[in-house]
Short mmCIF file of C-alpha atoms and ligand atoms in Angstrom, two decimals:
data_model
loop_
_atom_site.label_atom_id
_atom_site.label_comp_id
_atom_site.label_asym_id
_atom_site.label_seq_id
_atom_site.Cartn_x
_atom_site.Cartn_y
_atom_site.Cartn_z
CA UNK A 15 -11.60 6.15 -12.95
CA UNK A 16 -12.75 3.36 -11.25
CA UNK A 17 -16.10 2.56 -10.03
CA UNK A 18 -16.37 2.85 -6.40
CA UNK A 19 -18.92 0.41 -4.92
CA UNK A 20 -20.40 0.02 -1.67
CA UNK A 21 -22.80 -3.01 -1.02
CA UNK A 22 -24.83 -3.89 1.89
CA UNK A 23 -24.74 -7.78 2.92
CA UNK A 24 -27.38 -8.64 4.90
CA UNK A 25 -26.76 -11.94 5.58
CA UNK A 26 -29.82 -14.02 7.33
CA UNK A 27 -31.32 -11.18 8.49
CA UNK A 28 -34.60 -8.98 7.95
CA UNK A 29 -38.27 -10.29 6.92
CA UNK A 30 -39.81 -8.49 4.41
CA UNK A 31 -41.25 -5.78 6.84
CA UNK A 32 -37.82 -5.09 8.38
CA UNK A 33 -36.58 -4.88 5.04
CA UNK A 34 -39.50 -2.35 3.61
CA UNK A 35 -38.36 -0.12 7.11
CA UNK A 36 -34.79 -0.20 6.09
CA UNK A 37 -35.57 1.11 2.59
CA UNK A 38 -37.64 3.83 3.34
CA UNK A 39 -35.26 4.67 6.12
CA UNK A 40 -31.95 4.44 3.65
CA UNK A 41 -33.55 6.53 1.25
CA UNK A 42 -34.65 9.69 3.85
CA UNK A 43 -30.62 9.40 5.05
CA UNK A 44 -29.69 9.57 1.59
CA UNK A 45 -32.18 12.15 -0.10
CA UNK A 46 -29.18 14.69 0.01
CA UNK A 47 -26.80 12.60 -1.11
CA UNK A 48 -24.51 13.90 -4.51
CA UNK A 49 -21.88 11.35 -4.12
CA UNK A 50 -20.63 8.93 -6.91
CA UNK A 51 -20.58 5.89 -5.57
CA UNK A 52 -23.17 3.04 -6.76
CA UNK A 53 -24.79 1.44 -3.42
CA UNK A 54 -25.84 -2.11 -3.88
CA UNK A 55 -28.71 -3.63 -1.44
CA UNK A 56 -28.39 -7.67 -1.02
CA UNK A 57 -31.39 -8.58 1.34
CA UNK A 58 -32.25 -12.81 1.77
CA UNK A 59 -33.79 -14.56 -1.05
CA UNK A 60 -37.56 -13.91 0.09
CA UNK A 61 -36.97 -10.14 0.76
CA UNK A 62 -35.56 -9.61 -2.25
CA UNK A 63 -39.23 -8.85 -4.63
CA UNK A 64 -40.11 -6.57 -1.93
CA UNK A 65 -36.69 -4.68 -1.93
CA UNK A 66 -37.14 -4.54 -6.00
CA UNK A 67 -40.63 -2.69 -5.81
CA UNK A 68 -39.00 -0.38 -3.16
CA UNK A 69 -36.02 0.63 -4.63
CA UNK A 70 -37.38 1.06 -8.03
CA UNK A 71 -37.46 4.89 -8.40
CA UNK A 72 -34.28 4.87 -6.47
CA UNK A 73 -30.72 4.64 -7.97
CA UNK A 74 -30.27 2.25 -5.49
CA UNK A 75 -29.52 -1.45 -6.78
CA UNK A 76 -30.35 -5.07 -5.69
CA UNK A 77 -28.59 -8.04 -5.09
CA UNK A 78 -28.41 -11.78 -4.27
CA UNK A 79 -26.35 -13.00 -1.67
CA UNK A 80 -25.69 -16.66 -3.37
CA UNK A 81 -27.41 -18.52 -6.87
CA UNK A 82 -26.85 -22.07 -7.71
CA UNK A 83 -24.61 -22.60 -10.85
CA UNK A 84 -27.60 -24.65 -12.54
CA UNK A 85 -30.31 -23.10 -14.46
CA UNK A 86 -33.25 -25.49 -12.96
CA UNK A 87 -33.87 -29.09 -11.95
CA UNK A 88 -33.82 -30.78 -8.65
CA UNK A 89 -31.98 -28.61 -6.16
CA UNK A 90 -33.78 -28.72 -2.91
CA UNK A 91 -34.00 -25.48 -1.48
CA UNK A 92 -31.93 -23.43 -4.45
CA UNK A 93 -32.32 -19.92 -6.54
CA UNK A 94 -30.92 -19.92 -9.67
CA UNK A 95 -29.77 -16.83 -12.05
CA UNK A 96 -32.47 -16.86 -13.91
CA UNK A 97 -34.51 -16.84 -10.96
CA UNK A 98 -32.50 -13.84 -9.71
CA UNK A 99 -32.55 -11.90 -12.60
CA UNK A 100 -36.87 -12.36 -12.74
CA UNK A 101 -37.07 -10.27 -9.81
CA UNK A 102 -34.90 -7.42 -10.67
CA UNK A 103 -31.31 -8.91 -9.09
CA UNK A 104 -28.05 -7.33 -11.06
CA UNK A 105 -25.72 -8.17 -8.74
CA UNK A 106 -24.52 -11.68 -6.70
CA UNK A 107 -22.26 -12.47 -3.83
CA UNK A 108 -20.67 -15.40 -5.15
CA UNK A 109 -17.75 -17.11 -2.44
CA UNK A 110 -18.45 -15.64 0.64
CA UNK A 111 -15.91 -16.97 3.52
CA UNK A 112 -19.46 -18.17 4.77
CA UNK A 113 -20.54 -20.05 2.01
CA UNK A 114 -17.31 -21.17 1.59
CA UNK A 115 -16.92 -22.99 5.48
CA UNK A 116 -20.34 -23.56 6.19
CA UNK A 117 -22.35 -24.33 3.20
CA UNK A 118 -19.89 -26.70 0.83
CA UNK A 119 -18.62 -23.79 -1.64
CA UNK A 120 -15.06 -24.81 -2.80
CA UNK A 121 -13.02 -23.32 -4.94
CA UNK A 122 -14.66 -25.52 -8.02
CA UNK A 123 -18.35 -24.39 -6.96
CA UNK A 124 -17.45 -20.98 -6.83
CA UNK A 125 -16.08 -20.59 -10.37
CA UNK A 126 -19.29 -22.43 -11.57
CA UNK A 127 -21.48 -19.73 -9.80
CA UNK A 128 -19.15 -16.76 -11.43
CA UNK A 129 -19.29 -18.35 -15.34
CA UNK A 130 -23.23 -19.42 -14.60
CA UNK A 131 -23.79 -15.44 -13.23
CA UNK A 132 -22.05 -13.58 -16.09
CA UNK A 133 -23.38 -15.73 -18.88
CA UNK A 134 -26.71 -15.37 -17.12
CA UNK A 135 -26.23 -11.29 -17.07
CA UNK A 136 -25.72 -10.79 -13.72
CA UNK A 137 -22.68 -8.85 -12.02
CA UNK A 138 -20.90 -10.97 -9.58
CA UNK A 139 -19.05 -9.84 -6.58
CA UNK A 140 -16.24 -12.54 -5.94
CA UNK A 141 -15.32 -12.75 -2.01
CA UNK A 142 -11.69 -14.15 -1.58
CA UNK A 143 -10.02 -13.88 1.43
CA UNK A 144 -7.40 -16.11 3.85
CA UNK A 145 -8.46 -16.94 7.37
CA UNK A 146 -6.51 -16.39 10.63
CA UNK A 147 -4.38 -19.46 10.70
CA UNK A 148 -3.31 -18.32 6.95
CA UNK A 149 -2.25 -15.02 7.67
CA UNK A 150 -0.01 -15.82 10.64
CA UNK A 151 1.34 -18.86 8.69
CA UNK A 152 2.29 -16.20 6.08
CA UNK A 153 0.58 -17.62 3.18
CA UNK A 154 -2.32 -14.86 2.76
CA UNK A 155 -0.97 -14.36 -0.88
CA UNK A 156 -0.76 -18.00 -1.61
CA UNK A 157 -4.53 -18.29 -0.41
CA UNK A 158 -5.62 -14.74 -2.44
CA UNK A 159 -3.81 -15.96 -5.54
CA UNK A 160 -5.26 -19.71 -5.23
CA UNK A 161 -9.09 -18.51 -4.71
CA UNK A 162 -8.48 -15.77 -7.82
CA UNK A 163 -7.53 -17.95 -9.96
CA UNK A 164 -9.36 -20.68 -9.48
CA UNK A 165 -12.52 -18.14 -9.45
CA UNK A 166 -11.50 -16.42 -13.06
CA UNK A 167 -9.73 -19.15 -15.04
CA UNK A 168 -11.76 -19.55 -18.62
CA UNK A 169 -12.72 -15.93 -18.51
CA UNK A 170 -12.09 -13.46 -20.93
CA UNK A 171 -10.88 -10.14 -20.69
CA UNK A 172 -14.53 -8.78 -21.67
CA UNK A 173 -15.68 -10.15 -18.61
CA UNK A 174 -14.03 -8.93 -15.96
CA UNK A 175 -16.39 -5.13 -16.24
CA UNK A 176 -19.18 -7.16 -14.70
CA UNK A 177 -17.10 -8.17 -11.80
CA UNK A 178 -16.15 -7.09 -8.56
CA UNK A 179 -13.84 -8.63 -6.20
CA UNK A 180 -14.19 -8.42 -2.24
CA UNK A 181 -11.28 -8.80 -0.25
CA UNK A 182 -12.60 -9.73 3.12
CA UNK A 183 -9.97 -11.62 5.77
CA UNK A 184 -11.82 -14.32 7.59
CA UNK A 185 -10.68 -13.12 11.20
CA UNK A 186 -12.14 -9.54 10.24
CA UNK A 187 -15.67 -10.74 9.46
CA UNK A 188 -17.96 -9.91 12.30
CA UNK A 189 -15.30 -9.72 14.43
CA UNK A 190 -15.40 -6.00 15.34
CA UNK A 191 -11.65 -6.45 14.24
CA UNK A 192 -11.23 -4.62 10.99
CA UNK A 193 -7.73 -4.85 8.87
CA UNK A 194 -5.66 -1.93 9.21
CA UNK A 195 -6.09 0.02 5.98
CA UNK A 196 -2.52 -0.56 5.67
CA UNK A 197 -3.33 -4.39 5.35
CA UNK A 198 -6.28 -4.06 3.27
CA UNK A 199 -4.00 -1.84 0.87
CA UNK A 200 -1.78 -4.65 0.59
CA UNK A 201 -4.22 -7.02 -0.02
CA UNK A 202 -5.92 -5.23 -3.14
CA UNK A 203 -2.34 -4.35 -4.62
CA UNK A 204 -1.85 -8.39 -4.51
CA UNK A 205 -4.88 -9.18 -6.05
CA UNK A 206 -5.08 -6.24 -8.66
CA UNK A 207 -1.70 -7.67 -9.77
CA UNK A 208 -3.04 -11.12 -9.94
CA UNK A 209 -5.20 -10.63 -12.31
CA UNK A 210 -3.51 -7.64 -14.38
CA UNK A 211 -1.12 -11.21 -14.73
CA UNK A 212 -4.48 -13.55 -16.40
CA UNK A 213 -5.91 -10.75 -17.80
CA UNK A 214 -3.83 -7.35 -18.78
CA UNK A 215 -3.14 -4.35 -16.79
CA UNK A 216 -5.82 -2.17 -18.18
CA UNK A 217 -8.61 -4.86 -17.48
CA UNK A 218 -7.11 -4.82 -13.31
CA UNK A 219 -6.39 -1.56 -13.52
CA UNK A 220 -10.14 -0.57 -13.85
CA UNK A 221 -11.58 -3.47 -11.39
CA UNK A 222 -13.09 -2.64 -8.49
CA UNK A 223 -11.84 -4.23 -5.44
CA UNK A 224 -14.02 -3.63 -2.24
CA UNK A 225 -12.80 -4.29 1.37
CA UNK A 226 -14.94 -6.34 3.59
CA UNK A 227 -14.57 -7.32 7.30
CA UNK A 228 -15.97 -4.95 10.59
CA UNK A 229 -16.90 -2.18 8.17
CA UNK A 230 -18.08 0.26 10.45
CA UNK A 231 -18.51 4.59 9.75
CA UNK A 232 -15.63 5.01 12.30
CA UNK A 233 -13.53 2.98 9.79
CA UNK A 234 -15.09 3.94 6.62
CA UNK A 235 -13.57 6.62 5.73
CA UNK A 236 -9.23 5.74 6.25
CA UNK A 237 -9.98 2.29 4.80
CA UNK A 238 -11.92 4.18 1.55
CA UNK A 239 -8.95 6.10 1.40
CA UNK A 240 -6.50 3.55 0.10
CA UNK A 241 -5.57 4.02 -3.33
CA UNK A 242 -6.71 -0.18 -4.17
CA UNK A 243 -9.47 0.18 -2.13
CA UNK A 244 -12.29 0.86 -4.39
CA UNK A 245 -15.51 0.15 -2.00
CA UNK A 246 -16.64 -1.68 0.64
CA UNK A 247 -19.06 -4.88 1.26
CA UNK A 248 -20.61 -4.41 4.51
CA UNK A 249 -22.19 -6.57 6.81
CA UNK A 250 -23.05 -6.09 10.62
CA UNK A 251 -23.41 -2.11 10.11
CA UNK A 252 -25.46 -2.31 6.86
CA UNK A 253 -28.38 -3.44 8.82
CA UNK A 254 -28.68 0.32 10.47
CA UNK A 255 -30.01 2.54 7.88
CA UNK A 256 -28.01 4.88 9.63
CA UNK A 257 -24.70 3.47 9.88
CA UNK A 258 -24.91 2.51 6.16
CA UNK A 259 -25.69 5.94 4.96
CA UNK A 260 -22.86 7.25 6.95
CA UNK A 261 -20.33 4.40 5.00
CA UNK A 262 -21.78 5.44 1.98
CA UNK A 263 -21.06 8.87 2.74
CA UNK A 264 -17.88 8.70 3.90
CA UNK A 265 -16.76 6.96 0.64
CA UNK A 266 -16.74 10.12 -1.22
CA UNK A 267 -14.45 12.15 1.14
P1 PGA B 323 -19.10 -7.64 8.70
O1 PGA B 323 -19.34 -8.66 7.48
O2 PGA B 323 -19.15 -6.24 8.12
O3 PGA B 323 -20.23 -7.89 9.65
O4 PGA B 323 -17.77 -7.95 9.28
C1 PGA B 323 -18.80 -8.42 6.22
C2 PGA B 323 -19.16 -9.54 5.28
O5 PGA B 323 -19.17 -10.71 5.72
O6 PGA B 323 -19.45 -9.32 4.09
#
């Protein structure tokens, strides 16, 4: 069986108030809650010692949005693993489509950030995904297969249980414009076969491949459905204690 996994991206939103509302909030919605799947939290860097005290009699688990691939030194403005893992982080979004177009994350920088996370400890979720242009051009494989492997070369087979991939489609981030669980379906079977290819079937067979792009509880529940979709990393609707508890929820129909 594997792990289903359902993580809340925050993005640049929520102070540390906001944040201590969303928790207490999230954990009322959820108090009946006797579903399976793990729910991870990833608030902004300066929320994220707040969110640890908060969630810490919950089964509720934190992570980091992004980490440099250094452990220290002089990195204006950075957070490294070791950083992350001092306040409680287990998890990091390494490769979002953001990162990746706004912030200088290539390919290179992104398989840095995986090796530095799971030699540091921490579980990684890898976001791959092609962008608009891609898709209609037809290469959306060409892109998945490129970012995987570029993301996972040098790893071993005993690392891939402490990672997570996201498939989230650039044109369905934020967008309101979801891929049809039909697409997403498609997507995962690609990339579970990509890396049953570097690293065995059994290791791909037990990963955990989330979907990500307009996540929404209307959606939730057909995309969850799929048989290679094994979560979901949510974004605009995870800031609604609400509408996250509902996702959640709707995961273990
Ligand atoms: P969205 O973002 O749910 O707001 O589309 C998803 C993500 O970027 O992780």
């Amino acid at each position: 069986m594997r792990k289903k996994i359902i993580a809340a991206n925050w993005k640049m939103n929520k102070d540390i108030n906001e944040t201590s509302e969303f928790v207490y909030a999230f954990r009322d919605e959820m108090k009946s809650y006797d579903g399976t799947a793990e729910v991870i939290i990833c608030p902004p860097f300066i929320a994220l010692d707040a969110a640890a005290e908060l969630l810490r009699e919950s089964p509720f688990i934190l992570g980091a949005q992004n980490l440099h691939y250094e452990n220290d030194g002089a990195f204006t403005g950075e957070v490294s693993a070791r950083m992350l893992k001092s306040v409680g982080v287990s998890y990091v979004i390494v490769g979002h489509s953001e990162r990746r177009q706004f912030f200088g994350d290539t390919d290179e920088v992104v398989a840095k950030k995986v090796k530095k996370a799971l030699s540091s400890d921490l579980n990684v979720i890898l976001c791959v995904g092609e962008s608009l242009a891609e898709r209609d051009g037809g290469v959306t494989e060409k892109v998945l297969e490129r970012q995987i492997k570029a993301a996972l070369e040098g790893l071993t087979p005993k690392d891939l249980p402490s990672l997570v991939v996201a498939y989230e489609p650039i044109w369905a981030i934020g967008t309101g414009r979801n891929a049809t669980p039909q697409q997403a379906e498609d997507a995962h079977a690609f990339i579970r076969r990509t890396v049953a290819g570097m690293f065995g079937k059994e290791v791909a067979d037990s990963l955990t491949i989330q979907y990500g792009g307009s996540v929404k509880p209307e959606n939730a529940a057909e995309l969850l459905s799929q048989p290679d979709v094994d979560g979901a990393l949510v974004g605009g609707a995870s800031l609604k204690a609400d509408s996250f508890a509902k996702i959640v929820k709707s995961s273990s129909r």
